Coordinates of C-alpha atoms in Angstrom, one line a residue:
M1 CA 141.4 110.3 67.0
L2 CA 139.5 113.0 68.7
R3 CA 136.3 111.6 67.3
R4 CA 136.9 108.1 68.8
W5 CA 137.8 109.3 72.2
P6 CA 134.2 110.2 73.2
V7 CA 132.9 106.8 72.1
C8 CA 135.4 105.1 74.5
A9 CA 134.5 107.5 77.2
V10 CA 130.8 106.5 76.9
F11 CA 131.6 103.0 78.0
V12 CA 133.6 104.4 80.9
L13 CA 130.6 106.6 81.8
I14 CA 128.1 103.6 81.6
F15 CA 130.4 101.7 84.0
I16 CA 130.7 104.6 86.4
S17 CA 127.0 105.3 86.4
F18 CA 126.0 101.7 87.1
S19 CA 128.7 101.2 89.8
S20 CA 128.4 104.5 91.7
C21 CA 124.9 105.8 91.5
S22 CA 123.4 103.4 94.2
T23 CA 123.0 104.8 97.7
Y24 CA 124.9 103.1 100.6
Y25 CA 121.8 101.4 101.7
Q26 CA 121.3 99.9 98.2
K27 CA 124.8 98.9 97.8
N28 CA 124.7 96.8 101.0
R29 CA 121.3 95.4 100.3
K30 CA 122.3 91.7 101.1
F31 CA 123.6 92.6 104.6
N32 CA 120.5 94.9 105.2
R33 CA 118.2 92.2 104.2
L34 CA 119.8 89.7 106.6
F35 CA 119.8 92.2 109.4
E36 CA 116.2 93.4 108.8
E37 CA 115.0 89.7 108.8
G38 CA 116.8 89.0 112.1
K39 CA 119.4 86.6 110.5
L40 CA 122.1 88.0 112.6
E41 CA 124.5 85.1 112.4
R42 CA 124.5 85.2 108.7
A43 CA 124.7 89.1 108.8
E44 CA 127.9 88.7 111.0
N45 CA 129.5 86.1 108.8
L46 CA 128.9 88.3 105.7
L47 CA 130.6 91.2 107.3
A48 CA 133.4 89.2 108.8
S49 CA 134.2 87.8 105.4
D50 CA 134.3 91.1 103.6
E51 CA 137.9 91.9 104.1
K52 CA 137.9 94.8 101.6
A53 CA 135.1 96.6 103.4
A54 CA 137.5 96.9 106.5
R55 CA 140.0 98.9 104.3
K56 CA 137.7 101.0 102.3
N57 CA 136.6 104.6 102.8
S58 CA 133.4 103.3 104.6
R59 CA 135.5 101.1 106.9
L60 CA 134.1 103.0 110.0
L61 CA 130.6 101.9 109.1
H62 CA 131.8 98.4 108.6
F63 CA 133.0 98.1 112.1
M64 CA 129.9 100.0 113.4
N65 CA 127.6 97.4 111.9
L66 CA 129.9 94.5 113.0
G67 CA 129.9 95.8 116.6
M68 CA 126.1 96.2 116.6
V69 CA 125.4 92.7 115.2
Q70 CA 127.8 91.2 117.7
H71 CA 126.2 93.2 120.5
L72 CA 122.6 91.8 119.5
R73 CA 124.0 88.4 119.4
G74 CA 125.4 88.7 122.8
E75 CA 129.1 88.5 121.8
Y76 CA 129.9 91.4 124.0
P77 CA 133.8 91.1 124.1
A78 CA 133.9 90.8 120.2
S79 CA 131.4 93.8 119.9
N80 CA 133.7 95.9 122.1
E81 CA 136.7 95.0 120.0
S82 CA 134.9 96.0 116.8
L83 CA 133.4 99.1 118.2
E84 CA 136.8 100.3 119.6
K85 CA 138.2 99.8 116.0
A86 CA 135.5 102.1 114.8
I87 CA 136.4 104.6 117.5
L88 CA 140.1 104.5 116.5
I89 CA 139.3 104.9 112.9
A90 CA 137.0 107.9 113.7
D91 CA 139.6 109.5 115.9
D92 CA 142.3 108.9 113.4
I93 CA 140.6 110.4 110.5
R94 CA 142.3 113.7 109.9
K95 CA 141.4 116.2 107.3
N96 CA 143.1 115.1 104.1
Y97 CA 143.3 118.3 102.2
L98 CA 144.2 116.8 98.9
A99 CA 141.3 114.4 99.0
E100 CA 139.0 117.1 100.2
A101 CA 140.0 119.4 97.3
A102 CA 139.5 116.4 94.9
S103 CA 136.0 115.9 96.4
F104 CA 135.0 119.5 95.3
I105 CA 135.4 118.4 91.6
T106 CA 134.0 114.9 92.1
N107 CA 131.8 114.2 95.1
P108 CA 132.2 113.7 98.9
K109 CA 132.0 110.0 98.7
I110 CA 135.7 109.7 97.9
L111 CA 136.6 110.8 101.5
P112 CA 136.7 108.4 104.4
Y113 CA 133.3 108.4 106.2
P114 CA 134.1 110.4 109.6
G115 CA 130.6 109.5 111.2
E116 CA 127.9 111.9 112.3
D117 CA 128.6 113.4 115.8
F118 CA 125.6 111.5 117.4
E119 CA 126.8 108.3 115.8
L120 CA 130.2 108.5 117.5
L121 CA 128.5 109.0 120.9
Y122 CA 126.5 105.8 120.2
L123 CA 129.8 103.9 119.7
N124 CA 130.5 104.5 123.4
Y125 CA 126.9 103.9 124.3
I126 CA 126.8 100.4 122.9
K127 CA 130.3 99.7 124.4
A128 CA 128.9 100.8 127.9
L129 CA 125.9 98.5 127.4
N130 CA 128.3 95.6 126.5
Y131 CA 130.4 96.2 129.8
L132 CA 127.1 96.4 131.9
K133 CA 126.1 93.0 130.5
L134 CA 129.5 91.7 131.5
N135 CA 129.1 93.2 135.0
D136 CA 132.2 95.3 134.5
F137 CA 130.8 98.6 135.9
D138 CA 134.2 100.2 136.0
A139 CA 134.7 99.8 132.3
A140 CA 131.1 101.1 131.7
L141 CA 132.1 104.2 133.6
V142 CA 135.1 104.7 131.5
E143 CA 132.8 104.8 128.5
T144 CA 130.5 107.2 130.2
R145 CA 133.4 109.5 130.8
R146 CA 134.5 109.1 127.1
M147 CA 130.9 110.1 126.1
N148 CA 131.2 113.0 128.4
N149 CA 134.4 114.2 126.8
R150 CA 132.7 113.9 123.3
L151 CA 129.8 116.0 124.6
T152 CA 132.2 118.7 125.9
T153 CA 133.9 118.7 122.4
L154 CA 130.6 119.1 120.7
G155 CA 129.7 122.1 123.0
D156 CA 133.0 123.7 122.2
K157 CA 132.6 123.0 118.5
Y158 CA 129.2 124.5 117.9
K159 CA 128.3 128.0 119.4
S160 CA 124.8 128.2 118.1
E161 CA 122.0 127.5 120.6
K162 CA 119.8 126.1 117.8
R163 CA 122.2 123.3 116.8
F164 CA 122.0 119.8 118.3
K165 CA 125.1 119.6 120.5
R166 CA 123.7 118.3 123.9
D167 CA 122.4 114.8 124.2
A168 CA 120.0 114.5 127.1
F169 CA 119.7 110.7 126.9
I170 CA 123.4 110.1 127.1
H171 CA 123.6 112.3 130.2
N172 CA 120.6 110.3 131.6
L173 CA 122.4 107.0 130.9
M174 CA 125.6 108.4 132.6
G175 CA 123.4 109.1 135.7
I176 CA 121.9 105.6 135.7
I177 CA 125.4 104.0 135.5
Y178 CA 126.8 106.3 138.2
E179 CA 123.9 105.4 140.5
A180 CA 124.2 101.7 139.8
N181 CA 127.9 102.1 141.0
N182 CA 126.7 104.0 144.1
D183 CA 128.2 107.2 143.0
H184 CA 125.1 109.4 143.9
N185 CA 126.8 112.7 143.6
N186 CA 127.8 112.2 139.9
A187 CA 124.5 110.6 139.4
F188 CA 122.7 113.7 140.6
I189 CA 124.9 116.0 138.3
A190 CA 124.2 113.8 135.3
Y191 CA 120.4 113.6 135.9
R192 CA 120.2 117.3 136.5
N193 CA 122.1 118.0 133.2
S194 CA 119.9 115.6 131.4
Y195 CA 116.7 117.1 132.8
N196 CA 117.9 120.7 131.8
I197 CA 118.7 119.5 128.2
Y198 CA 115.3 117.9 127.9
Q199 CA 113.6 121.1 129.1
E200 CA 115.8 123.6 127.2
D201 CA 116.6 121.7 124.0
Y202 CA 114.5 118.7 123.4
K203 CA 111.2 120.3 124.0
S204 CA 111.8 122.9 121.2
M205 CA 113.8 120.6 118.9
F206 CA 112.0 117.4 119.2
G207 CA 108.8 118.1 121.2
T208 CA 110.1 115.6 123.8
G209 CA 110.0 116.5 127.4
A210 CA 111.8 114.9 130.4
P211 CA 110.6 111.3 131.2
E212 CA 108.7 110.9 134.4
Q213 CA 111.3 108.3 135.3
L214 CA 114.2 110.8 135.1
K215 CA 112.3 113.2 137.4
Q216 CA 111.9 110.4 140.0
D217 CA 115.5 109.5 139.7
L218 CA 116.6 113.2 140.0
V219 CA 114.7 113.6 143.2
R220 CA 116.0 110.4 144.7
A221 CA 119.7 111.2 143.7
A222 CA 119.2 114.7 145.3
Y223 CA 118.1 113.2 148.6
R224 CA 120.8 110.4 148.6
T225 CA 123.5 113.1 148.0
G226 CA 122.2 115.2 150.8
F227 CA 120.9 118.1 148.6
T228 CA 117.7 118.4 150.5
E229 CA 116.7 121.9 149.3
D230 CA 117.2 120.8 145.6
A231 CA 115.3 117.6 146.2
Q232 CA 112.3 119.5 147.7
R233 CA 112.4 122.2 145.0
Y234 CA 112.2 119.5 142.3
E235 CA 109.4 117.7 144.2
R236 CA 107.4 121.0 144.0
E237 CA 108.3 121.5 140.4
F238 CA 107.4 118.0 139.4
G239 CA 104.4 117.5 141.6
I240 CA 105.8 114.2 143.0
K241 CA 107.0 112.9 146.4
Y242 CA 110.1 111.0 147.1
K243 CA 109.7 107.2 147.4
P244 CA 112.5 105.3 149.2
V245 CA 113.8 102.3 147.4
P246 CA 111.9 99.2 148.7
A247 CA 113.9 97.2 151.2
N248 CA 115.6 93.9 150.1
S249 CA 115.1 94.7 146.5
G250 CA 117.1 95.1 143.3
E251 CA 116.5 97.3 140.3
L252 CA 115.9 96.6 136.6
I253 CA 116.9 99.1 134.0
F254 CA 115.1 98.0 130.9
L255 CA 116.2 99.8 127.6
W256 CA 114.0 99.0 124.5
H257 CA 115.7 99.8 121.2
D258 CA 112.7 100.2 118.9
G259 CA 112.9 100.0 115.1
L260 CA 115.6 101.1 112.8
A261 CA 117.4 104.4 112.3
P262 CA 116.7 106.4 109.1
V263 CA 118.8 105.8 105.9
K264 CA 120.3 108.5 103.8
D265 CA 119.1 109.1 100.3
E266 CA 119.9 111.6 97.6
W267 CA 117.9 114.4 96.4
G268 CA 118.5 117.3 94.0
I269 CA 117.6 120.9 94.1
T270 CA 117.7 123.3 91.1
F271 CA 119.2 126.8 91.4
A272 CA 118.9 129.7 88.9
L273 CA 122.2 131.5 88.4
V274 CA 121.9 135.3 88.7
R275 CA 124.8 137.6 87.8
G276 CA 125.3 140.5 90.2
E277 CA 127.6 143.5 90.2
G278 CA 131.2 143.4 90.8
G279 CA 131.6 139.9 89.5
M280 CA 129.2 138.4 92.1
L281 CA 127.4 135.1 91.1
F282 CA 124.3 134.1 92.9
F283 CA 122.6 130.6 93.1
R284 CA 118.9 131.1 93.9
N285 CA 116.0 128.8 94.6
Q286 CA 112.7 130.5 95.1
A287 CA 110.8 127.5 96.4
Y288 CA 113.0 127.2 99.5
N289 CA 114.0 130.9 99.6
L290 CA 117.7 130.1 99.4
S291 CA 120.3 132.3 97.9
F292 CA 124.2 131.7 97.9
G293 CA 126.6 134.2 96.5
Y294 CA 130.1 133.7 95.2
D295 CA 132.7 136.4 94.3
M296 CA 133.8 135.4 90.8
S297 CA 135.7 138.6 90.1
D298 CA 139.1 137.0 90.1
R299 CA 138.0 133.9 88.0
K300 CA 137.8 135.5 84.5
T301 CA 138.2 132.3 82.5
E302 CA 135.7 130.3 84.6
D303 CA 133.4 133.3 84.6
K304 CA 133.3 133.3 80.9
G305 CA 132.2 129.6 80.9
L306 CA 129.5 130.2 83.3
E307 CA 127.9 132.9 81.2
K308 CA 126.2 130.1 79.3
V309 CA 124.6 128.4 82.3
E310 CA 121.2 129.5 83.6
F311 CA 120.2 126.7 85.9
V312 CA 122.1 124.0 87.8
R313 CA 120.9 121.0 89.7
V314 CA 122.9 119.8 92.8
A315 CA 122.8 116.6 94.8
F316 CA 122.4 116.6 98.5
P317 CA 121.9 113.9 101.2
R318 CA 118.5 113.5 103.0
Y319 CA 117.2 111.1 105.5
L320 CA 114.4 108.6 104.9
E321 CA 112.6 107.6 107.9
R322 CA 111.7 103.9 108.6
P323 CA 108.6 104.5 110.6
L324 CA 108.0 102.4 113.7
V325 CA 105.8 99.4 113.7
Y326 CA 105.6 99.1 117.5
T327 CA 105.0 102.6 119.0
S328 CA 104.7 101.9 122.7
A329 CA 105.6 99.2 125.2
K330 CA 105.2 98.3 128.9
L331 CA 106.5 95.9 131.5
E332 CA 104.2 93.5 133.2
Y333 CA 105.1 92.2 136.7
N334 CA 103.1 90.8 139.4
G335 CA 99.8 92.0 137.9
Q336 CA 101.1 95.6 137.5
D337 CA 102.1 97.6 134.4
K338 CA 105.1 99.9 134.0
P339 CA 105.1 101.9 130.7
L340 CA 108.4 102.4 128.9
E341 CA 109.1 106.1 128.2
L342 CA 110.7 107.7 125.2
A343 CA 114.2 108.7 126.2
E344 CA 115.8 109.4 122.7
N345 CA 114.3 109.7 119.2
V346 CA 117.4 108.8 117.2
N347 CA 115.5 109.3 113.9
A348 CA 114.8 113.0 115.0
V349 CA 118.3 113.5 116.2
A350 CA 119.6 112.3 112.8
Q351 CA 117.4 114.6 110.9
K352 CA 118.2 117.5 113.1
T353 CA 121.9 116.9 112.8
L354 CA 121.8 116.9 109.0
Q355 CA 119.4 119.8 108.8
D356 CA 121.8 121.8 111.1
R357 CA 124.5 121.5 108.5
M358 CA 122.4 121.4 105.4
L359 CA 123.2 125.1 104.5
L360 CA 126.9 124.4 104.8
E361 CA 126.5 121.2 102.6
M362 CA 124.7 123.3 100.0
G363 CA 127.5 125.9 100.1
K364 CA 130.0 123.2 99.4
G365 CA 128.0 121.6 96.7
L366 CA 127.3 124.8 94.8
L367 CA 131.0 125.6 94.9
R368 CA 131.8 122.1 93.7
L369 CA 129.4 122.5 90.8
A370 CA 130.7 126.0 89.8
L371 CA 134.2 124.5 89.5
K372 CA 132.9 121.6 87.4
K373 CA 131.0 123.9 85.1
A374 CA 133.9 126.2 84.7
A375 CA 136.2 123.4 83.7
E376 CA 133.5 122.0 81.3
Y377 CA 133.0 125.3 79.5
S378 CA 136.7 126.0 79.3
I379 CA 137.4 122.7 77.6
R380 CA 134.4 123.2 75.2
E381 CA 136.0 126.4 73.9
Q382 CA 139.0 124.3 72.9
N383 CA 137.3 121.1 71.8
E384 CA 133.5 120.7 71.7
E385 CA 133.5 116.9 71.8
A386 CA 136.0 116.8 74.9
G387 CA 133.8 119.4 76.6
A388 CA 130.7 117.2 76.0
V389 CA 132.4 114.2 77.7
V390 CA 133.5 116.4 80.6
G391 CA 129.9 117.6 80.9
A392 CA 128.6 114.0 81.0
I393 CA 131.1 113.0 83.5
N394 CA 130.2 116.0 85.7
A395 CA 126.5 114.9 85.5
I396 CA 127.3 111.4 86.5
S397 CA 129.8 112.1 89.2
E398 CA 127.4 114.7 90.9
Q399 CA 126.4 112.5 93.8
A400 CA 125.5 113.1 97.6
D401 CA 127.2 111.2 100.3
T402 CA 124.4 108.7 101.5
R403 CA 126.5 106.9 104.1
N404 CA 125.2 106.6 107.7
W405 CA 125.0 104.1 110.5
Q406 CA 121.8 102.2 109.6
T407 CA 121.7 99.5 112.3
L408 CA 121.1 102.0 115.1
P409 CA 117.5 101.9 116.5
H410 CA 114.8 104.5 115.6
S411 CA 114.1 105.3 119.2
I412 CA 115.2 104.3 122.6
F413 CA 112.6 103.8 125.4
Y414 CA 113.3 102.9 129.0
T415 CA 112.0 102.5 132.6
R416 CA 113.3 101.4 136.0
L417 CA 111.6 98.7 137.9
Y418 CA 112.2 97.6 141.5
L419 CA 112.1 93.9 142.0
P420 CA 112.2 91.7 145.3
A421 CA 115.4 89.8 145.7
G422 CA 115.2 86.2 144.2
E423 CA 114.1 84.8 140.9
Q424 CA 111.6 87.0 139.2
K425 CA 109.7 86.9 135.8
V426 CA 109.0 90.1 133.9
K427 CA 107.0 90.4 130.6
L428 CA 107.6 92.9 128.0
I429 CA 104.4 93.9 125.9
T430 CA 105.1 95.8 122.6
Q431 CA 102.0 97.4 121.1
A432 CA 101.4 98.4 117.4
P433 CA 98.4 100.3 116.0
D434 CA 97.9 97.8 113.1
R435 CA 98.8 94.5 114.5
P436 CA 98.3 92.4 117.7
A437 CA 100.6 93.1 120.7
A438 CA 103.7 91.0 121.1
S439 CA 105.2 89.7 124.3
S440 CA 108.5 88.5 125.6
E441 CA 109.3 87.1 129.0
F442 CA 112.5 87.5 130.9
T443 CA 113.8 85.8 134.1
Y444 CA 116.0 87.6 136.4
D445 CA 118.1 86.5 139.4
V446 CA 117.5 89.7 141.5
R447 CA 120.0 90.6 144.1
S448 CA 119.3 93.2 146.8
D449 CA 120.9 96.6 146.1
R450 CA 122.1 95.5 142.6
T451 CA 121.0 96.8 139.3
I452 CA 120.4 94.6 136.3
F453 CA 120.6 96.1 132.8
Q454 CA 118.5 94.7 130.1
T455 CA 118.5 95.8 126.5
Y456 CA 116.0 94.5 123.9
M457 CA 115.8 95.5 120.3
T458 CA 112.7 95.2 118.0
I459 CA 114.0 95.3 114.4
D460 CA 110.6 95.5 112.7
A461 CA 110.2 98.7 110.7
H462 CA 108.1 100.1 107.8
G463 CA 109.7 100.9 104.6
P464 CA 111.7 104.2 104.1
R465 CA 109.8 107.5 103.5
P466 CA 111.0 111.0 103.0
M467 CA 111.0 113.4 105.8
P468 CA 110.0 117.1 105.4
L469 CA 112.9 119.6 104.9
Q470 CA 113.1 122.9 106.7
F471 CA 115.7 125.6 106.3
D472 CA 116.1 128.0 109.3

C-alpha cells in the first residue's frame, strides 16, 4: 500500500505543477491580449462574464481591471462602481492568521491579494478622474481627501526615510483639483507638499525633479492665496516670474497615461545553510551579500532534519518592466508647442515599493522553506517514500506571489494649457525613437474660468524585461 501511494501522488503533483506554476500575467493571457490590442469592449465582456474571478483570492484585481477598462471606455459611473468594490475589498481584507500560517508551509498565493500601497492610491485616482469627466468636482474632492487619508496612513506605517511613503504626483493632482474648484489655499498647500516630495524623495529615489508646470502652479497659487512672500521666494528659487491667467480663458489639464505598468514574475535565489553556535542557523548568499539568521535552539526535531541540507532555493517576486514605445509628447495649439512633463513613473514606484520590502519577503520565504524542510526530513526518518513525496510537493509549491495591477500605465505625463473661450482644437503628438510620431486631435468647448480635464492612454508597450535588483 505504501509503495502505491507515491504513484498516486505523482499524478496529483503533475496536476498541481501544470495548474499553479504560471504567473498571474500568464494565467490571464486572454484578457491581457485583448487589453494590449485595445479591444476594450471584448476585454470588459470577458471580465464581466467571469463570475468566479469576482469571488476568488484575486477578486481585488478583478475589480481593479474592470474599473480601468470601464474608465478607458468612458463608462465612468460603472467604473466608479467597480473601483469602489475594489476599495471595499481592500479595506475589508483583515489579516487571516490561519491562512497566513498556512501560507508559510505552502505559498503566499493562497491569501487574498491585498494590493500594493500605491495601487490602492490609484483606485481613488481613477475614481477622481471619472468624477472630473462627469463634472462632479465635489465628488472628485472627496476622492482627493480619501487619497490624503491613505497618504497619512502610509506616513504613519513606515518610519524609514528611505521607503516610498509619500506620493508627489497624488499631492500635485490634489492641488490641481482644489484649484479647479477655486480652493486656492488648499491648492497651495497641496502644490507645496508635492514640490517638497519631488525635491526630497523623488530626486534621490527616481531621479525625477519637480515639473516646471508644478513650479508655475505653486507660484500662482501662492499669489492667489495672498502669500506674497512665499510667492516671491519661489520665484527667486525657480528663476521664473508669475504670469496672470489670460483674461476670458479656460484651462485644459491634459494627463497622458503612457504605456503599461510592470508585471510581476518569479525568480529564485540560492542560499547556503551555515550552522552557528547556540543553535543558530544562517541562510547566506555571497553574490548579493545577504545573510539571514534563525534561532533553532528550541526546534530539536526539525534541526535534526535540516542537518542534511546544504543549499536551498527560494522563490520571490520581481517586476518585469514593459518599456515605453512613446517616450515623449507635446500639445500643439495655434502654432505653439507645449511639452508634457513626467509627473509619475509608476514603473519606478512599483519597483521601489517591492524593493523596500524585499528583505522582509526574503525573511518570510526562508522561514517558510525551513518549516517545509523540517517536515520533509522528519517524515523521511519514518518513511522514505512518503518523505520523497513531501519533498516533491515542497519543490512544486514553492512559488512567489506574482499578482499585481497590470492595467495601470507605465508613466503619467501632464501639462496645463490656457485656451480662449469658445471651440478650440488641440493636437497631441506622441513621439517614439524608433517609429513615426503619432497624433490625435481633440475639440473642446472652452468656457471662461473653467477647467477641462482630459486623460488619454497610449497602451503600446514593448515586451517585459527584468529590472536590476538592489538590496540596501
